[in-house]
């Protein structure tokens, strides 16, 4: 059964907007990235999603394909973004089966709550490797195709008229807002996401002249996601929601709409930017992980370890 459209994309965009376009997405089986891809597929794109878990990735691809009759969506599992070779094979298969790559979403990420005391050097490295090296590998493996697509979809500098064939040569890095102010128990992620942001800015400068745009989407607290489940103490959901400037979490549709904006003609002159989709959440001085039973600074001063959060495992210091 296809998901209702309003769950993952607004009615703002016209059907067929991304006909004949191909999107390649890492972490595409995740809650946020699958909504981004589902929106693009609904609007006409073909897609290739990759992930570490074979079953989860293949099932997610089949499910995303229900967004539009006749849609082509490939799910390739056993791909670890930390390994360039496995990504390269997936990119080659995507190009072979779908004909090229016009859009890339670098979405694979690793996260868990841990204080510096609980974070071994290897745990720190794992997240840096998944987020920073993984984004770089994604870029390296897809760049030749992005450049090719960028060339085809270039806007004439004299006429500034949109290209009839639509858009291409665009990459989005999915980042975060955690590192803007910094958050306890998120050192590894803050450092990693700062690196991802710097990478995107460099791509915009180095590959803009070749017709490629590079931007960041920085989601805030998005309801129903693995990230929020992992990061927000469950004893604190109601008061946290109430403390948000818009009084609610974001939805995956909010992130998908931002993605469509950046990949469509609307985003043609937007590059080297960060689109923060967080309802002004990060501008609040309090909140995030260090709240409820982990309230700052009392929890840190107690000397306790961050207790079991979903998906957590104990680490050597
Ligand atoms: N607190 C402290 N350390 C932790 C931890 C936690 N909650 N979870 C994992 N680690 C440590 C491990 O102990 C290990 O360090 P060690 O060798 O010193 O013991 C290190 O991190 C690597 O763990 P491992 O499970 O072998 O790594 P992995 O590469 O298989 O997994 C993670 C990567 C750790 C990021 C894992 O959480 C993951 O796979 N996440 C993917 C999904 C995800 O995070 N999505 C985020 C959505 S926001």
Tab-separated table of C-alpha atoms and ligand atoms in Angstrom:
chain	number	residue	atom	x	y	z
A	1	UNK	CA	0.000	0.000	0.000
A	2	UNK	CA	1.458	3.385	-0.979
A	3	UNK	CA	1.894	5.865	1.863
A	4	UNK	CA	-0.531	8.804	1.686
A	5	UNK	CA	1.200	11.603	-0.204
A	6	UNK	CA	0.666	14.126	2.598
A	7	UNK	CA	2.883	11.971	4.832
A	8	UNK	CA	5.976	12.773	2.812
A	9	UNK	CA	5.513	15.686	0.385
A	10	UNK	CA	3.309	18.772	0.202
A	11	UNK	CA	0.965	19.608	-2.667
A	12	UNK	CA	3.150	22.537	-3.721
A	13	UNK	CA	5.015	20.661	-6.449
A	14	UNK	CA	3.748	19.516	-9.855
A	15	UNK	CA	3.712	15.860	-10.862
A	16	UNK	CA	6.470	14.902	-13.290
A	17	UNK	CA	8.788	17.645	-11.985
A	18	UNK	CA	11.662	15.144	-11.836
A	19	UNK	CA	10.755	12.947	-14.808
A	20	UNK	CA	13.893	11.349	-16.334
A	21	UNK	CA	16.018	12.321	-13.306
A	22	UNK	CA	17.983	9.904	-11.161
A	23	UNK	CA	18.748	10.330	-7.467
A	24	UNK	CA	21.437	8.383	-5.585
A	25	UNK	CA	21.049	8.385	-1.806
A	26	UNK	CA	23.145	6.930	1.028
A	27	UNK	CA	21.278	6.001	4.183
A	28	UNK	CA	18.197	5.889	1.992
A	29	UNK	CA	16.326	3.383	4.146
A	30	UNK	CA	16.360	5.764	7.118
A	31	UNK	CA	13.259	7.684	8.107
A	32	UNK	CA	14.357	11.097	6.842
A	33	UNK	CA	16.222	10.032	3.694
A	34	UNK	CA	13.501	7.611	2.610
A	35	UNK	CA	10.985	10.475	2.749
A	36	UNK	CA	13.301	12.675	0.685
A	37	UNK	CA	13.686	9.950	-1.939
A	38	UNK	CA	9.999	9.024	-1.837
A	39	UNK	CA	9.077	12.638	-2.602
A	40	UNK	CA	11.453	12.757	-5.582
A	41	UNK	CA	10.167	9.422	-6.863
A	42	UNK	CA	6.562	10.580	-6.473
A	43	UNK	CA	7.482	13.600	-8.602
A	44	UNK	CA	8.932	11.438	-11.385
A	45	UNK	CA	12.513	10.493	-10.450
A	46	UNK	CA	14.148	7.080	-10.482
A	47	UNK	CA	16.233	6.278	-7.429
A	48	UNK	CA	19.014	4.155	-6.043
A	49	UNK	CA	19.308	3.892	-2.274
A	50	UNK	CA	22.203	2.231	-0.472
A	51	UNK	CA	22.694	1.078	3.112
A	52	UNK	CA	24.518	-1.405	5.303
A	53	UNK	CA	21.531	-3.617	6.069
A	54	UNK	CA	20.604	-5.682	2.993
A	55	UNK	CA	17.047	-6.626	3.940
A	56	UNK	CA	16.127	-3.180	5.268
A	57	UNK	CA	17.535	-1.409	2.189
A	58	UNK	CA	15.887	-3.726	-0.355
A	59	UNK	CA	12.516	-3.553	1.423
A	60	UNK	CA	12.734	0.244	1.687
A	61	UNK	CA	13.392	0.465	-2.068
A	62	UNK	CA	10.344	-1.683	-2.854
A	63	UNK	CA	8.244	0.424	-0.539
A	64	UNK	CA	9.466	3.747	-1.973
A	65	UNK	CA	8.646	2.471	-5.482
A	66	UNK	CA	4.947	2.390	-4.514
A	67	UNK	CA	5.003	6.209	-4.498
A	68	UNK	CA	4.363	6.248	-8.274
A	69	UNK	CA	3.117	3.519	-10.608
A	70	UNK	CA	5.998	2.371	-12.836
A	71	UNK	CA	8.685	3.929	-10.629
A	72	UNK	CA	12.170	2.412	-10.726
A	73	UNK	CA	13.866	2.232	-7.328
A	74	UNK	CA	16.928	0.077	-6.677
A	75	UNK	CA	17.939	-0.845	-3.121
A	76	UNK	CA	21.556	-1.960	-2.669
A	77	UNK	CA	22.510	-3.363	0.728
A	78	UNK	CA	25.884	-4.290	2.229
A	79	UNK	CA	27.236	-0.875	1.268
A	80	UNK	CA	29.295	0.804	3.970
A	81	UNK	CA	29.989	4.450	3.135
A	82	UNK	CA	33.330	4.116	4.928
A	83	UNK	CA	34.486	1.885	2.081
A	84	UNK	CA	34.892	3.701	-1.212
A	85	UNK	CA	34.966	0.494	-3.212
A	86	UNK	CA	31.556	-0.735	-2.065
A	87	UNK	CA	30.090	2.681	-2.823
A	88	UNK	CA	31.752	2.768	-6.226
A	89	UNK	CA	30.180	-0.576	-7.150
A	90	UNK	CA	26.760	0.713	-6.120
A	91	UNK	CA	27.213	3.914	-8.134
A	92	UNK	CA	28.273	1.887	-11.195
A	93	UNK	CA	25.182	-0.297	-10.867
A	94	UNK	CA	22.941	2.743	-10.473
A	95	UNK	CA	24.363	4.364	-13.609
A	96	UNK	CA	24.187	1.111	-15.550
A	97	UNK	CA	20.551	0.412	-14.604
A	98	UNK	CA	19.130	3.924	-14.398
A	99	UNK	CA	21.255	5.779	-16.941
A	100	UNK	CA	23.155	8.342	-14.842
A	101	UNK	CA	22.964	10.372	-11.633
A	102	UNK	CA	21.478	13.865	-11.503
A	103	UNK	CA	21.013	14.299	-7.759
A	104	UNK	CA	22.879	12.958	-4.743
A	105	UNK	CA	21.775	12.888	-1.129
A	106	UNK	CA	24.602	12.080	1.296
A	107	UNK	CA	22.454	10.979	4.192
A	108	UNK	CA	24.232	8.103	5.952
A	109	UNK	CA	25.137	9.019	9.528
A	110	UNK	CA	25.982	7.460	12.867
A	111	UNK	CA	24.819	8.702	16.220
A	112	UNK	CA	24.362	7.796	19.862
A	113	UNK	CA	24.436	9.685	23.134
A	114	UNK	CA	27.683	9.510	25.094
A	115	UNK	CA	29.685	11.874	27.252
A	116	UNK	CA	33.387	12.387	26.474
A	117	UNK	CA	34.137	10.146	29.461
A	118	UNK	CA	32.130	7.349	27.837
A	119	UNK	CA	33.407	7.930	24.321
A	120	UNK	CA	36.418	5.825	23.355
A	121	UNK	CA	38.735	7.051	20.609
A	122	UNK	CA	37.345	4.263	18.453
A	123	UNK	CA	33.734	5.315	19.081
A	124	UNK	CA	34.647	8.891	18.135
A	125	UNK	CA	36.379	7.626	15.004
A	126	UNK	CA	33.378	5.484	14.005
A	127	UNK	CA	31.118	8.514	13.788
A	128	UNK	CA	33.753	10.694	12.096
A	129	UNK	CA	34.331	7.904	9.578
A	130	UNK	CA	30.645	7.358	8.812
A	131	UNK	CA	29.749	11.051	8.588
A	132	UNK	CA	32.842	12.800	7.233
A	133	UNK	CA	34.716	10.103	5.327
A	134	UNK	CA	31.393	8.554	4.255
A	135	UNK	CA	30.193	11.862	2.808
A	136	UNK	CA	33.526	12.358	1.088
A	137	UNK	CA	33.418	8.851	-0.389
A	138	UNK	CA	29.865	9.476	-1.584
A	139	UNK	CA	31.025	12.652	-3.257
A	140	UNK	CA	34.069	11.013	-4.869
A	141	UNK	CA	32.075	8.090	-6.231
A	142	UNK	CA	29.303	10.232	-7.702
A	143	UNK	CA	31.202	13.345	-8.845
A	144	UNK	CA	31.874	12.317	-12.462
A	145	UNK	CA	28.126	11.741	-12.914
A	146	UNK	CA	27.169	14.960	-11.146
A	147	UNK	CA	29.546	16.906	-13.386
A	148	UNK	CA	28.107	15.230	-16.476
A	149	UNK	CA	24.577	16.029	-15.366
A	150	UNK	CA	25.553	19.584	-14.372
A	151	UNK	CA	26.944	20.167	-17.852
A	152	UNK	CA	23.691	19.053	-19.502
A	153	UNK	CA	21.540	21.214	-17.279
A	154	UNK	CA	23.570	24.412	-17.227
A	155	UNK	CA	21.737	27.701	-17.395
A	156	UNK	CA	23.080	29.969	-20.143
A	157	UNK	CA	24.986	32.809	-18.407
A	158	UNK	CA	23.751	35.305	-21.021
A	159	UNK	CA	20.047	34.512	-21.254
A	160	UNK	CA	19.668	33.139	-17.674
A	161	UNK	CA	16.736	31.119	-19.028
A	162	UNK	CA	15.882	27.787	-17.381
A	163	UNK	CA	17.009	24.691	-19.269
A	164	UNK	CA	14.065	22.831	-20.873
A	165	UNK	CA	15.506	19.510	-19.674
A	166	UNK	CA	15.161	20.611	-16.058
A	167	UNK	CA	17.860	20.457	-13.420
A	168	UNK	CA	20.830	18.252	-12.511
A	169	UNK	CA	24.308	18.169	-11.015
A	170	UNK	CA	23.145	18.767	-7.454
A	171	UNK	CA	24.242	17.325	-4.152
A	172	UNK	CA	22.709	17.715	-0.697
A	173	UNK	CA	24.529	16.740	2.487
A	174	UNK	CA	22.213	15.941	5.390
A	175	UNK	CA	23.793	17.562	8.424
A	176	UNK	CA	22.467	18.796	11.781
A	177	UNK	CA	22.229	21.899	13.962
A	178	UNK	CA	23.853	20.345	17.038
A	179	UNK	CA	27.244	21.942	16.389
A	180	UNK	CA	25.943	25.513	16.045
A	181	UNK	CA	25.709	25.922	19.817
A	182	UNK	CA	27.136	22.537	20.900
A	183	UNK	CA	25.307	19.956	22.977
A	184	UNK	CA	26.543	17.679	25.761
A	185	UNK	CA	26.830	13.972	24.844
A	186	UNK	CA	27.115	14.884	21.158
A	187	UNK	CA	30.815	15.787	20.830
A	188	UNK	CA	31.478	13.154	18.176
A	189	UNK	CA	28.471	14.230	16.102
A	190	UNK	CA	29.200	17.954	16.480
A	191	UNK	CA	32.748	17.505	15.192
A	192	UNK	CA	31.573	15.234	12.375
A	193	UNK	CA	28.776	17.509	11.191
A	194	UNK	CA	31.066	20.566	11.245
A	195	UNK	CA	33.293	18.590	8.877
A	196	UNK	CA	30.386	17.664	6.624
A	197	UNK	CA	29.364	21.332	6.434
A	198	UNK	CA	32.894	22.386	5.474
A	199	UNK	CA	32.960	19.693	2.797
A	200	UNK	CA	29.737	20.945	1.219
A	201	UNK	CA	30.997	24.535	1.113
A	202	UNK	CA	34.211	23.413	-0.617
A	203	UNK	CA	32.284	21.419	-3.220
A	204	UNK	CA	30.186	24.497	-4.027
A	205	UNK	CA	33.315	26.535	-4.698
A	206	UNK	CA	35.366	23.913	-6.552
A	207	UNK	CA	32.603	22.417	-8.677
A	208	UNK	CA	30.305	25.417	-9.212
A	209	UNK	CA	32.302	26.324	-12.318
A	210	UNK	CA	31.441	22.849	-13.660
A	211	UNK	CA	27.721	23.328	-13.090
A	212	UNK	CA	27.400	21.475	-9.764
A	213	UNK	CA	25.578	22.946	-6.763
A	214	UNK	CA	26.178	21.756	-3.217
A	215	UNK	CA	24.018	22.499	-0.203
A	216	UNK	CA	23.303	21.261	3.294
A	217	UNK	CA	19.954	20.460	4.818
A	218	UNK	CA	20.143	20.699	8.594
A	219	UNK	CA	17.093	19.046	10.139
A	220	UNK	CA	16.027	19.979	13.654
A	221	UNK	CA	13.992	17.623	15.844
A	222	UNK	CA	11.945	15.592	13.361
A	223	UNK	CA	9.117	13.497	14.800
A	224	UNK	CA	9.069	9.722	14.332
A	225	UNK	CA	12.746	9.422	13.389
A	226	UNK	CA	15.432	7.071	14.634
A	227	UNK	CA	17.547	10.124	15.469
A	228	UNK	CA	14.955	11.593	17.818
A	229	UNK	CA	14.304	8.186	19.405
A	230	UNK	CA	17.991	7.829	20.100
A	231	UNK	CA	18.667	11.345	21.230
A	232	UNK	CA	15.741	12.622	23.236
A	233	UNK	CA	15.180	11.200	26.709
A	234	UNK	CA	11.670	9.712	26.605
A	235	UNK	CA	10.724	11.207	29.980
A	236	UNK	CA	10.863	14.644	28.470
A	237	UNK	CA	8.974	14.591	25.157
A	238	UNK	CA	5.961	16.721	26.135
A	239	UNK	CA	7.825	19.518	27.850
A	240	UNK	CA	10.440	19.496	25.098
A	241	UNK	CA	7.801	19.838	22.377
A	242	UNK	CA	6.107	22.644	24.257
A	243	UNK	CA	9.401	24.512	24.582
A	244	UNK	CA	9.911	24.598	20.810
A	245	UNK	CA	9.327	27.934	19.034
A	246	UNK	CA	6.608	26.394	16.834
A	247	UNK	CA	5.341	24.123	19.637
A	248	UNK	CA	5.904	20.943	17.629
A	249	UNK	CA	8.485	18.699	16.066
A	250	UNK	CA	9.191	18.872	12.362
A	251	UNK	CA	7.902	16.196	9.995
A	252	UNK	CA	9.806	14.211	7.393
A	253	UNK	CA	7.648	16.051	4.852
A	254	UNK	CA	9.287	19.323	5.944
A	255	UNK	CA	12.687	17.859	5.029
A	256	UNK	CA	11.422	16.335	1.771
A	257	UNK	CA	9.952	19.679	0.686
A	258	UNK	CA	13.285	21.390	1.356
A	259	UNK	CA	14.954	18.732	-0.798
A	260	UNK	CA	12.546	19.286	-3.684
A	261	UNK	CA	13.116	23.051	-3.423
A	262	UNK	CA	16.888	22.613	-3.716
A	263	UNK	CA	16.771	20.091	-6.570
A	264	UNK	CA	14.071	21.855	-8.616
A	265	UNK	CA	14.420	25.095	-10.596
A	266	UNK	CA	13.637	26.953	-7.379
A	267	UNK	CA	17.135	26.054	-6.162
A	268	UNK	CA	19.079	26.897	-9.323
A	269	UNK	CA	21.030	29.838	-7.853
A	270	UNK	CA	21.360	28.379	-4.350
A	271	UNK	CA	24.749	26.826	-3.630
A	272	UNK	CA	27.171	26.710	-0.710
A	273	UNK	CA	24.248	27.200	1.659
A	274	UNK	CA	22.703	25.524	4.663
A	275	UNK	CA	18.951	25.180	4.705
A	276	UNK	CA	18.045	24.784	8.359
A	277	UNK	CA	14.665	23.100	8.705
A	278	UNK	CA	14.075	23.210	12.442
A	279	UNK	CA	11.312	25.693	13.240
A	280	UNK	CA	13.961	27.969	14.872
A	281	UNK	CA	14.707	25.227	17.399
A	282	UNK	CA	18.488	25.680	17.568
A	283	UNK	CA	18.115	29.343	18.451
A	284	UNK	CA	16.575	28.314	21.769
A	285	UNK	CA	19.192	28.277	24.520
A	286	UNK	CA	17.955	25.138	26.243
A	287	UNK	CA	16.799	21.655	25.311
A	288	UNK	CA	18.133	18.853	23.190
A	289	UNK	CA	19.641	15.767	24.717
A	290	UNK	CA	20.742	17.489	27.936
A	291	UNK	CA	17.267	17.753	29.399
A	292	UNK	CA	14.804	15.739	31.479
A	293	UNK	CA	16.706	13.053	33.377
A	294	UNK	CA	19.911	14.193	31.620
A	295	UNK	CA	19.420	17.864	32.607
A	296	UNK	CA	22.464	20.091	32.286
A	297	UNK	CA	24.663	20.398	34.325
A	298	UNK	CA	23.227	18.242	37.123
A	299	UNK	CA	23.531	14.998	35.197
A	300	UNK	CA	27.151	15.664	34.217
A	301	UNK	CA	28.059	16.595	37.776
A	302	UNK	CA	26.406	13.442	39.134
A	303	UNK	CA	29.166	11.388	37.498
A	304	UNK	CA	26.585	8.905	36.159
A	305	UNK	CA	26.957	7.379	32.719
A	306	UNK	CA	24.329	8.194	30.078
A	307	UNK	CA	21.891	5.320	30.638
A	308	UNK	CA	20.502	2.947	28.048
A	309	UNK	CA	19.180	4.846	25.111
A	310	UNK	CA	17.815	2.792	22.223
A	311	UNK	CA	20.601	1.275	20.130
A	312	UNK	CA	23.260	2.061	22.726
A	313	UNK	CA	26.126	-0.141	23.686
A	314	UNK	CA	28.742	0.235	26.411
A	315	UNK	CA	32.148	1.459	25.365
A	316	UNK	CA	35.671	1.249	26.713
A	317	UNK	CA	37.139	4.679	27.579
B	1	LIG	N1	28.224	4.974	23.731
B	1	LIG	C1	29.572	4.906	23.697
B	1	LIG	N2	30.263	4.208	22.762
B	1	LIG	C2	29.543	3.575	21.824
B	1	LIG	C3	28.146	3.615	21.789
B	1	LIG	C4	27.488	4.346	22.814
B	1	LIG	N3	26.150	4.446	22.833
B	1	LIG	N4	27.725	2.871	20.726
B	1	LIG	C5	28.819	2.392	20.116
B	1	LIG	N5	29.913	2.806	20.778
B	1	LIG	C6	31.322	2.487	20.491
B	1	LIG	C7	31.630	1.017	20.579
B	1	LIG	O1	31.791	0.585	21.916
B	1	LIG	C8	32.923	0.936	19.789
B	1	LIG	O2	34.008	1.455	20.537
B	1	LIG	P1	35.097	0.471	21.240
B	1	LIG	O3	35.724	-0.310	20.105
B	1	LIG	O4	36.062	1.384	21.914
B	1	LIG	O5	34.326	-0.389	22.188
B	1	LIG	C9	32.689	1.941	18.683
B	1	LIG	O6	31.637	2.815	19.136
B	1	LIG	C10	32.267	1.321	17.387
B	1	LIG	O7	31.114	0.530	17.642
B	1	LIG	P2	30.573	-0.518	16.578
B	1	LIG	O8	29.195	-0.928	16.966
B	1	LIG	O9	31.593	-1.569	16.340
B	1	LIG	O10	30.577	0.396	15.276
B	1	LIG	P3	29.762	0.305	13.988
B	1	LIG	O11	30.604	0.884	12.964
B	1	LIG	O12	29.199	-1.037	13.726
B	1	LIG	O13	28.484	1.234	14.306
B	1	LIG	C11	27.682	3.307	15.255
B	1	LIG	C12	28.503	2.606	14.183
B	1	LIG	C13	28.423	3.195	16.553
B	1	LIG	C14	27.542	4.788	14.876
B	1	LIG	C15	26.283	2.688	15.438
B	1	LIG	O14	25.584	3.433	16.405
B	1	LIG	C16	25.502	2.627	14.133
B	1	LIG	O15	25.695	1.722	13.364
B	1	LIG	N6	24.635	3.575	13.840
B	1	LIG	C17	23.938	3.589	12.562
B	1	LIG	C18	22.618	4.124	12.667
B	1	LIG	C19	22.607	5.480	13.250
B	1	LIG	O16	23.373	5.825	14.134
B	1	LIG	N7	21.754	6.301	12.793
B	1	LIG	C20	21.703	7.635	13.314
B	1	LIG	C21	20.466	8.238	12.972
B	1	LIG	S1	20.519	9.862	13.668
